XYZ file of C-alpha atoms in Angstrom:
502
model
C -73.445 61.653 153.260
C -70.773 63.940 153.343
C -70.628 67.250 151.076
C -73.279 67.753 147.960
C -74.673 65.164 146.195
C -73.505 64.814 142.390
C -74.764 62.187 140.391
C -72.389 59.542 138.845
C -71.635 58.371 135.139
C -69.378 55.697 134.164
C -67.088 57.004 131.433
C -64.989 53.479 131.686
C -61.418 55.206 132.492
C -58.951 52.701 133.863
C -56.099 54.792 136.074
C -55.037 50.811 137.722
C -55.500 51.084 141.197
C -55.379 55.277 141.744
C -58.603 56.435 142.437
C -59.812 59.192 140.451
C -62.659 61.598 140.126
C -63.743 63.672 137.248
C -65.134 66.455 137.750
C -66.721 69.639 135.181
C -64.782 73.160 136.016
C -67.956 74.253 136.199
C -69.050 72.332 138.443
C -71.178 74.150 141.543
C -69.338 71.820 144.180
C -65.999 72.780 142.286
C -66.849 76.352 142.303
C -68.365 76.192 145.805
C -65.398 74.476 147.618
C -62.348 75.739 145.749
C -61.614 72.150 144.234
C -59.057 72.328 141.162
C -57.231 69.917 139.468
C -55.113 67.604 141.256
C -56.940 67.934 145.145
C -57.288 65.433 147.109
C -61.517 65.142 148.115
C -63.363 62.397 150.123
C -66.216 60.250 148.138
C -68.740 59.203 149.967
C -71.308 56.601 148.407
C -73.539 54.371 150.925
C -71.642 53.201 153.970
C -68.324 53.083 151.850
C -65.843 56.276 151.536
C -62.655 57.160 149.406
C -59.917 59.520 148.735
C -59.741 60.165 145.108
C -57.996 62.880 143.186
C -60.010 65.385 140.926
C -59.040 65.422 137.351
C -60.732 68.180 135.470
C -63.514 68.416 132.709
C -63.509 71.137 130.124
C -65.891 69.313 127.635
C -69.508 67.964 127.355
C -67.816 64.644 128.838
C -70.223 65.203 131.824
C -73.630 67.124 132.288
C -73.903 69.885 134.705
C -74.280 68.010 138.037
C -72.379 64.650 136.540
C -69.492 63.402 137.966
C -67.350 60.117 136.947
C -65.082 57.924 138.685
C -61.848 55.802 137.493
C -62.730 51.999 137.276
C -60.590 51.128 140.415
C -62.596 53.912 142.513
C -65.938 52.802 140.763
C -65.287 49.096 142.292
C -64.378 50.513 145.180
C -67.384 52.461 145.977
C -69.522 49.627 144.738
C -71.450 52.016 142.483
C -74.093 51.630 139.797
C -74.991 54.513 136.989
C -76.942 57.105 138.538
C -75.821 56.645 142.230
C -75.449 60.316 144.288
C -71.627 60.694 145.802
C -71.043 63.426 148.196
C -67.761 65.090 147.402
C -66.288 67.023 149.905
C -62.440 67.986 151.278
C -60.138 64.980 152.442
C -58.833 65.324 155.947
C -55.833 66.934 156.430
C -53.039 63.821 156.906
C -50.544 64.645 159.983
C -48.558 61.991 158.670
C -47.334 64.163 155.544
C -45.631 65.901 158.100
C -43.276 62.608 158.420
C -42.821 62.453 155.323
C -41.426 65.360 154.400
C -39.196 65.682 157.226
C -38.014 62.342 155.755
C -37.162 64.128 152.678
C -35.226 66.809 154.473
C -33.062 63.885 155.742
C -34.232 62.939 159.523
C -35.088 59.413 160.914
C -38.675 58.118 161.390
C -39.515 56.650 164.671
C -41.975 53.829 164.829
C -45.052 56.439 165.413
C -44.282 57.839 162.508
C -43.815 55.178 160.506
C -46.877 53.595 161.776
C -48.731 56.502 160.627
C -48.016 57.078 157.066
C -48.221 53.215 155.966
C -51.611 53.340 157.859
C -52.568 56.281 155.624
C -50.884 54.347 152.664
C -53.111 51.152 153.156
C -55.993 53.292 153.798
C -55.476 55.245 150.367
C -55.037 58.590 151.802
C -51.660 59.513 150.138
C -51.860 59.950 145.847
C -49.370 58.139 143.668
C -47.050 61.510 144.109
C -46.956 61.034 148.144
C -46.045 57.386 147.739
C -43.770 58.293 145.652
C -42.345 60.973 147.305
C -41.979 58.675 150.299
C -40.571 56.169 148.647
C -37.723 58.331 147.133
C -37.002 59.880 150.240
C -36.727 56.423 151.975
C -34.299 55.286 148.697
C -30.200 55.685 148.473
C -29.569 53.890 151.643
C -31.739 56.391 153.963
C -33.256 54.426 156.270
C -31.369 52.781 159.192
C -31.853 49.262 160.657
C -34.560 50.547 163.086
C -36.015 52.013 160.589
C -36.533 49.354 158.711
C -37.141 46.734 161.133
C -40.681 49.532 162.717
C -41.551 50.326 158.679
C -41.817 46.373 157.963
C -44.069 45.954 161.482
C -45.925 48.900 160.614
C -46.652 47.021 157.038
C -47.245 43.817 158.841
C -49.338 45.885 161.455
C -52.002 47.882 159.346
C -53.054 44.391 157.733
C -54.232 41.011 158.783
C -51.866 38.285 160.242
C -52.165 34.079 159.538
C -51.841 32.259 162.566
C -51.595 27.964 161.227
C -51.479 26.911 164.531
C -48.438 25.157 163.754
C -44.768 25.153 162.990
C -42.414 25.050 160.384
C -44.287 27.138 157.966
C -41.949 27.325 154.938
C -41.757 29.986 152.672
C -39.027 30.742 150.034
C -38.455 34.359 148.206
C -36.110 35.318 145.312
C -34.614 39.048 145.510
C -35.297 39.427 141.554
C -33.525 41.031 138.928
C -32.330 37.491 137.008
C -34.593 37.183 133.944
C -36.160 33.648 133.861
C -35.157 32.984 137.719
C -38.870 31.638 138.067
C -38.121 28.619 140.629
C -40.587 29.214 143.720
C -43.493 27.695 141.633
C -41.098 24.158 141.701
C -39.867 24.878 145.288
C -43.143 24.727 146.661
C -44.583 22.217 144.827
C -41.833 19.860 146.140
C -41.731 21.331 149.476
C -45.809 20.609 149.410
C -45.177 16.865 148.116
C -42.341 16.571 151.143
C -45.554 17.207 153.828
C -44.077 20.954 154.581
C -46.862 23.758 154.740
C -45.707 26.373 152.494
C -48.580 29.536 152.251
C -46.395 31.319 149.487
C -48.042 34.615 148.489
C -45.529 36.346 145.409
C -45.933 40.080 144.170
C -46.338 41.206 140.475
C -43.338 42.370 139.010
C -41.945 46.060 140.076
C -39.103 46.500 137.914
C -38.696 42.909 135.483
C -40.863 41.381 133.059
C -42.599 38.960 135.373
C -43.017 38.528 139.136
C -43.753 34.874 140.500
C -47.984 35.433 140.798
C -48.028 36.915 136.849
C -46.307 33.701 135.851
C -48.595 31.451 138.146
C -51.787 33.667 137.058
C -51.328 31.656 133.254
C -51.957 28.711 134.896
C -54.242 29.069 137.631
C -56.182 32.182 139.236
C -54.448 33.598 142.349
C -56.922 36.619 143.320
C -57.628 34.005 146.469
C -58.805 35.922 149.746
C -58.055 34.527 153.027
C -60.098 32.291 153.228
C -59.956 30.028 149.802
C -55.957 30.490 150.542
C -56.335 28.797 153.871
C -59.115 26.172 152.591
C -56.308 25.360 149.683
C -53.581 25.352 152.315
C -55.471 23.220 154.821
C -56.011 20.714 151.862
C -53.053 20.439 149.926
C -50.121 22.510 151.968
C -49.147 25.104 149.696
C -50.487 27.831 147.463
C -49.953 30.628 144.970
C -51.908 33.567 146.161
C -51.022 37.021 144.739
C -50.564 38.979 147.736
C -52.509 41.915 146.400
C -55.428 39.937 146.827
C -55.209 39.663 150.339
C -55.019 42.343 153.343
C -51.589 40.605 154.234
C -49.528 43.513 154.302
C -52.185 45.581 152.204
C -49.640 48.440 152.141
C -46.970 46.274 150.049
C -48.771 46.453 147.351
C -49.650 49.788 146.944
C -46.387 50.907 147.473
C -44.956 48.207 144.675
C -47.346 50.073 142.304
C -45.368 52.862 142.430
C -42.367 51.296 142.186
C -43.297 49.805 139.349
C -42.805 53.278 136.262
C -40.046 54.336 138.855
C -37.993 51.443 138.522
C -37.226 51.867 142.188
C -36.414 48.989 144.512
C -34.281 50.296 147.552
C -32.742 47.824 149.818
C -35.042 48.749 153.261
C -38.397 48.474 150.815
C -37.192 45.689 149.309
C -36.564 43.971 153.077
C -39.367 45.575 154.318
C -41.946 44.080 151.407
C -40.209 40.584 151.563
C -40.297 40.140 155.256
C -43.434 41.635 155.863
C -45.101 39.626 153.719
C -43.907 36.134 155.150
C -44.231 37.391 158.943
C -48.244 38.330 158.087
C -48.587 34.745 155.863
C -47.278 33.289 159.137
C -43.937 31.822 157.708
C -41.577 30.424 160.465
C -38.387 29.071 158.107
C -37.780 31.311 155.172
C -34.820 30.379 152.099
C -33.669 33.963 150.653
C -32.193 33.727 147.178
C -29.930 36.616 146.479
C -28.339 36.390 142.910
C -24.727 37.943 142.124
C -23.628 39.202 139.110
C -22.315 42.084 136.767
C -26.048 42.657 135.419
C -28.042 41.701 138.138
C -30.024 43.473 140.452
C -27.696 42.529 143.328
C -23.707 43.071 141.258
C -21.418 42.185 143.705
C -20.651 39.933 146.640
C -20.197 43.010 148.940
C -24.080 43.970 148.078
C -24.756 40.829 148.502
C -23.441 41.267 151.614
C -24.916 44.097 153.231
C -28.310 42.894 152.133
C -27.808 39.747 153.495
C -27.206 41.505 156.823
C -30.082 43.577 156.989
C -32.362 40.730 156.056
C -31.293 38.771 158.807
C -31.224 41.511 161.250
C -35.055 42.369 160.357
C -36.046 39.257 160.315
C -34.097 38.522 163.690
C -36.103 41.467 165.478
C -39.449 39.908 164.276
C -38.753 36.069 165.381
C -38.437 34.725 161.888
C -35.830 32.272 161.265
C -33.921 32.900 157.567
C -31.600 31.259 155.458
C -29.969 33.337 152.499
C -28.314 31.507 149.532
C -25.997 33.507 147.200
C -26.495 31.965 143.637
C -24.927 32.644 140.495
C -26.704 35.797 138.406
C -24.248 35.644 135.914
C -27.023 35.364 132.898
C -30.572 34.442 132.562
C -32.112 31.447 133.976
C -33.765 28.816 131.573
C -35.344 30.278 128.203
C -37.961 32.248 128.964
C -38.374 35.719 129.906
C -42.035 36.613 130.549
C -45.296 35.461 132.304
C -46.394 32.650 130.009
C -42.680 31.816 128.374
C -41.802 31.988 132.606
C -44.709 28.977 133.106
C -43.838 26.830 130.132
C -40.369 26.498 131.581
C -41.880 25.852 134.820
C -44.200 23.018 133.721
C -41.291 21.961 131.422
C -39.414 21.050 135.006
C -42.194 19.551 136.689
C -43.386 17.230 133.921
C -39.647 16.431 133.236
C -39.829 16.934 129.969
C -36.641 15.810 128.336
C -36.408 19.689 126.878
C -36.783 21.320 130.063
C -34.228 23.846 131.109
C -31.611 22.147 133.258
C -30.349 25.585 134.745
C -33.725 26.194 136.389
C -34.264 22.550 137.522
C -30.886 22.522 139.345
C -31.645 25.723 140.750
C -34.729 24.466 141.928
C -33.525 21.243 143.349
C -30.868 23.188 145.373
C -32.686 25.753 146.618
C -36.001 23.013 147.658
C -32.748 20.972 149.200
C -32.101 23.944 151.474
C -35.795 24.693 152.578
C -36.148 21.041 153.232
C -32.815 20.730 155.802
C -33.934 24.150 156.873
C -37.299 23.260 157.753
C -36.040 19.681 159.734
C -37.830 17.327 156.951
C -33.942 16.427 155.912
C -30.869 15.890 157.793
C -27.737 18.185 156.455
C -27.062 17.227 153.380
C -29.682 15.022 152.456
C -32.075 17.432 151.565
C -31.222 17.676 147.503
C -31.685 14.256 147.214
C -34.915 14.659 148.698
C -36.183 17.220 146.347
C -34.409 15.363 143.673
C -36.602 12.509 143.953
C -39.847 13.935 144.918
C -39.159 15.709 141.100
C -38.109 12.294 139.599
C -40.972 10.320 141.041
C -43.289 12.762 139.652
C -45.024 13.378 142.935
C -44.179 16.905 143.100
C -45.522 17.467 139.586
C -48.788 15.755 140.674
C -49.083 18.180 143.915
C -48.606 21.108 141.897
C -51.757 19.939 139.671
C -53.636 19.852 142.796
C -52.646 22.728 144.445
C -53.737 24.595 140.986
C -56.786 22.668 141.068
C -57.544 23.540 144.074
C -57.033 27.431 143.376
C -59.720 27.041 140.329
C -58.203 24.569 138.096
C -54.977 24.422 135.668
C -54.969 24.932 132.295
C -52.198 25.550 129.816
C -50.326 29.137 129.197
C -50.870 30.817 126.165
C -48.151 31.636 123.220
C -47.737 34.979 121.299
C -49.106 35.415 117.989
C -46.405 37.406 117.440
C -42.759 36.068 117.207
C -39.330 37.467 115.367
C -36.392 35.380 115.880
C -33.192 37.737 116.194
C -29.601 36.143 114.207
C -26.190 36.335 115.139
C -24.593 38.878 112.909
C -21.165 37.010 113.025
C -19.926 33.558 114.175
C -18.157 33.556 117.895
C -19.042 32.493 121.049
C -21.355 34.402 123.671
C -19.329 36.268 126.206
C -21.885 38.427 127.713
C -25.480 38.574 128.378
C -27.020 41.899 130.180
C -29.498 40.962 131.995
C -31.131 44.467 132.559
C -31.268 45.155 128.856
C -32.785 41.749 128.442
C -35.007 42.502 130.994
C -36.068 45.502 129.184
C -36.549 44.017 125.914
C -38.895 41.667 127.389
C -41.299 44.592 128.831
C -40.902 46.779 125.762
C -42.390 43.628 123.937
C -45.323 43.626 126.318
C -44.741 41.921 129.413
C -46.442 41.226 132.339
C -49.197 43.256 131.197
C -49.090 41.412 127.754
C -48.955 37.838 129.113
C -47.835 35.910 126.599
C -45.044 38.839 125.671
C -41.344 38.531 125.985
C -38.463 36.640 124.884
C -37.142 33.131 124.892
C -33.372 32.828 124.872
C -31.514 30.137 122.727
C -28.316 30.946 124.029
C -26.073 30.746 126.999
C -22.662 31.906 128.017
C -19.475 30.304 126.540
C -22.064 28.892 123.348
C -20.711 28.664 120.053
C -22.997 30.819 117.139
C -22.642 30.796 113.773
C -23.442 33.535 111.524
C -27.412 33.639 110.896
C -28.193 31.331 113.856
C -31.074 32.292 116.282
C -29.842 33.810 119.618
C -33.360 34.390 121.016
C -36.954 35.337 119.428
C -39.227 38.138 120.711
C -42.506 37.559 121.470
C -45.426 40.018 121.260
C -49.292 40.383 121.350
C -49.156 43.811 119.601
C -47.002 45.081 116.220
C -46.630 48.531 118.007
C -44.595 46.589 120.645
C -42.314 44.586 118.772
C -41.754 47.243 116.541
C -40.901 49.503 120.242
C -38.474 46.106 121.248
C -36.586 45.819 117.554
C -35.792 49.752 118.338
C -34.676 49.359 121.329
C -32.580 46.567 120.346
C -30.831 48.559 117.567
C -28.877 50.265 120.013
C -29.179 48.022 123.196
C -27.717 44.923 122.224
C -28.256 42.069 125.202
C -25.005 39.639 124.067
C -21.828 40.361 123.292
C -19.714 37.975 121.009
C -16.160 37.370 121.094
C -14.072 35.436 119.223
C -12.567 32.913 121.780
C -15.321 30.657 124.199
C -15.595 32.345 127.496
C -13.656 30.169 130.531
C-alpha cells in the first residue's frame, strides 16, 4: 500500500462518475503531505488503485483518521466500511504538457495524442483537464490528422471486436433533432434481414435523450463484452450502452463532460462516432446528418464539411461509410425524451395505426440504405426490403428477441406529471426550434428523469385553433415543471403565423 493508511466511511455522496475523496483539514496525511482542496492523490485499496480529487472537511462529517469516498470511487475500489486506503500524491502526468500546448494553439502529433486519452481512460485527468482539453480541441482546432490519430488513440487505449466476418452493419445519427430516435427500428430490421449489426449508442451529451437512455426503458444495456457478443451471436444485433464496455473506454468519459458544457465539436464528435464503430468491429456504416435552421447541423455547407471529415477518418481507418443528409427542419415523431422516445419506437414496430409516420419513413429509408449498403439489396430495392420486413411484423418480432435476449422487455413508463400547453391564438405553425424544444424537454427532467419530457401534437404548416393543445410537458418532479413553464414564458418553441407555411 502506498502512503498512510486512513480508514474509510461511506457518507453515500454521488459526484457520477468523478472520483472523489473527502478528506478532514485536519487530517495528519493532509497536514503531513501538503494535500488541500482540489489535489489530485492516488488511492490505493487491495490490488486496485485510483486518482481521486480531495474535497475538504471542516465538520464532524469524519473522525480524526476517517476518510470517505464518492460512490463512483467507492465501486471502483471495491470497498467495504472500515477498509484502510493509502492516500498518497498522484504521479505527475507528462501528458498535461500536450494539453496545454494545445491550448496555446499548436498541433498534437499521434504521441501526444496517444498519451493524454490513455491518461483520460485511465482516470488520471479531473473533470477540469477533460475539459480543458476538450475546449482547446473545440472551434475547428484540430486538423484532419489530428483527428484521424485522436480517434485511433480512442480506439487504441480500449478493446477491439473482431466477428470473424464481414459486413458488420452499424448505423449512427449526428443528433440534435428532438425525437430522431430511429436506430432502435434500423437495427431491428437490419437484424430480421440476416445482417449482423453490434450497435453500441451513447447517453445523451447535449439533448434530452441519446439512443441507449431510450433503449434502457425497455431493456437493460449495461451488457459487457461478453453477454453483447453471446446476444449478437444469437440474434445479430444489440443495444449495448457503450459505457458499459471498454470499447473506446475514453468516449465516454470525455461525453461526460460534454454533457453541462453543451459542447460537441466536429473532430470529437467524428472522433466518438467512428471510434466507436471501428472498436465494435463495424465494416458498413449509414451516417445520418440532419439539416436545418435549428438543428445541430444548420446548413448544407456544415453539412458539408462534416460529411468530409467523416469520410476522410473513416477512409484512413478502413471503414466503409455512407452519409445521408435528411431533413431537420422540426422534430421527429411526438416524443421528446427517454420513455416518450420508446413509445414512439414500439409504436413503429408494432404498427400501431397511431404510430408516427415521420419516424417510420425515416426509418424505412435510412434501413433501405444500410441494406443496399451492406449487399443484402440491389440499388434501389432496399426500402422495399425494410418496408416489408416492418409490414410482415418480423422485424418487430426480432426486436422482442434481441431485448429478450439483453434481460427481457417490458413496457416504458409514463410521467405522473403532465401539463398540456394551448395555442394562444388560431394560425398555422410556421416554426418549431428545435434547440429550445430540446431544452424544455431536459428542464422537465430528461434523461435523468426517464419518463420526463414532452410530446408534440403539432407539426409544421398545421392548422391551431385558439385553446388547442400544441404539446404537453411531462415531469416526475413539480420543481421541474415548474423550472420548464419558466423557461417557456420567455422561450417559446413555435411560432404561429397567420397563413399555412408552403
Amino acid at each position: 500500500m502506498n502512503g498512510v493508511g486512513l480508514r474509510l466511511r461511506p457518507l453515500g455522496i454521488d459526484t457520477h462518475q468523478e472520483f472523489v475523496i473527502y478528506m478532514r483539514r485536519d487530517c495528519h496525511v493532509c497536514r503531513a503531505e501538503g494535500f488541500e482542496a482540489q489535489t489530485r492523490v492516488e488511492v490505493d485499496l487491495h490490488d486496485r488503485r485510483i486518482i481521486a480529487t480531495i474535497n475538504v472537511v471542516d465538520s464532524d462529517l469524519l473522525a480524526e483518521g476517517e476518510v470517505s469516498l464518492s460512490t463512483s470511487a467507492w465501486k471502483a475500489l471495491n470497498a467495504i466500511l472500515g477498509d484502510i486506503v493509502g492516500v498518497a500524491h498522484a504521479p505527475t502526468l507528462d501528458s498535461l504538457s500536450a494539453m496545454r500546448a494545445k491550448i496555446y494553439g499548436h498541433r498534437l502529433d499521434a504521441p501526444a495524442l496517444k498519451a493524454i486519452v490513455t491518461d483520460v481512460a485511465a482516470g488520471r485527468y479531473s473533470d477540469l483537464h477533460i475539459a480543458a482539453f476538450l475546449s482547446a480541441c473545440a472551434g475547428g482546432r484540430m486538423d484532419l490528422q489530428e483527428t484521424i490519430d485522436l480517434t485511433r488513440a480512442m480506439v487504441d487505449v480500449g478493446e477491439r471486436i473482431d466477428w470473424g466476418r464481414t459486413p458488420i452493419a452499424d448505423k449512427h445519427c449526428i443528433g440534435g433533432l428532438p425525437g430522431n430516435r430511429t436506430t432502435p427500428i434500423v437495427v431491428a430490421i437490419a437484424a430480421a434481414a440476416g445482417l449482423t449489426m453490434p450497435k453500441t449508442s451513447s447517453r445523451a451529451i447535449t439533448s434530452p435523450a441519446g439512443t441507449a437512455d431510450v433503449m434502457e426503458t425497455v431493456t437493460r444495456v449495461d451488457l459487457d463484452l461478453p453477454a453483447m457478443r453471446r446476444v449478437v451471436e444469437r440474434e445479430g444485433g444489440c443495444f449495448v450502452w457503450g459505457g458499459a464496455l471498454t470499447l473506446s473506454p475514453a468516449d465516454d468519459l470525455l461525453i461526460r463532460v460534454e454533457r453541462p458544457l453543451d459542447l460537441d465539436s466536429d473532430a470529437q464528435l467524428v472522433a466518438s462516432v467512428l471510434s466507436k464503430k471501428i472498436a465494435a468491429g463495424a465494416t458498413h456504416a449509414v451516417i445520418d446528418i440532419p439539416v436545418g435552421p435549428t438543428a445541430k447541423v444548420r446548413t448544407n455547407e456544415d453539412a458539408h464539411r462534416l460529411q468530409v471529415l467523416l469520410e476522410q477518418v473513416a477512409a484512413a481507418h478502413g471503414i466503409h461509410l455512407r452519409v445521408v443528409r435528411t431533413n431537420g427542419a422540426q422534430p421527429v415523431g411526438r416524443g421528446v425524451g427517454p420513455a416518450l422516445e420508446a413509445h414512439d419506437v414500439l409504436a413503429v414496430l408494432r404498427g400501431a395505426a397511431a404510430a408516427p409516420v415521420d419516424l417510420r419513413m425515416r426509418s424505412l429509408v435510412l434501413a433501405g440504405d444500410l441494406l443496399e449498403f451492406c449487399g443484402h439489396s440491389i440499388p434501389g430495392a432496399g426500402k422495399s426490403e425494410a418496408w416489408r420486413l416492418l409490414d410482415s411484423g418480423a422485424a418487430w418480432d426480432k426486436f422482442q428477441a434481441i431485448c429478450e435476449a439483453q434481460g427481457g422487455l417490458r413496457e416504458p413508463g409514463v410521467a405522473p406529471l403532465l401539463e398540456a400547453v394551448t395555442a394562444e391564438r388560431t394560425g398555422y405553425v410556421s416554426g418549431i426550434d428545435s434547440r429550445r424544444l430540446a431544452r424544455v424537454a431536459k428542464l422537465a427532467g430528461a434523461p435523468g428523469a426517464p419518463t420526463a419530457g414532452l410530446s408534440l401534437h403539432v407539426k409544421l404548416g398545421d392548422p391551431v385553433q385558439l385553446g388547442q393543445p400544441l404539446f404537453t410537458l411531462h415531469a416526475e418532479a413539480p420543481g421541474e415543471l415548474a423550472y420548464a413553464k419558466r423557461y417557456l414564458a420567455t422561450h417559446p418553441i413555435l411560432t404561429l403565423g397567420e397563413e399555412a407555411k408552403s
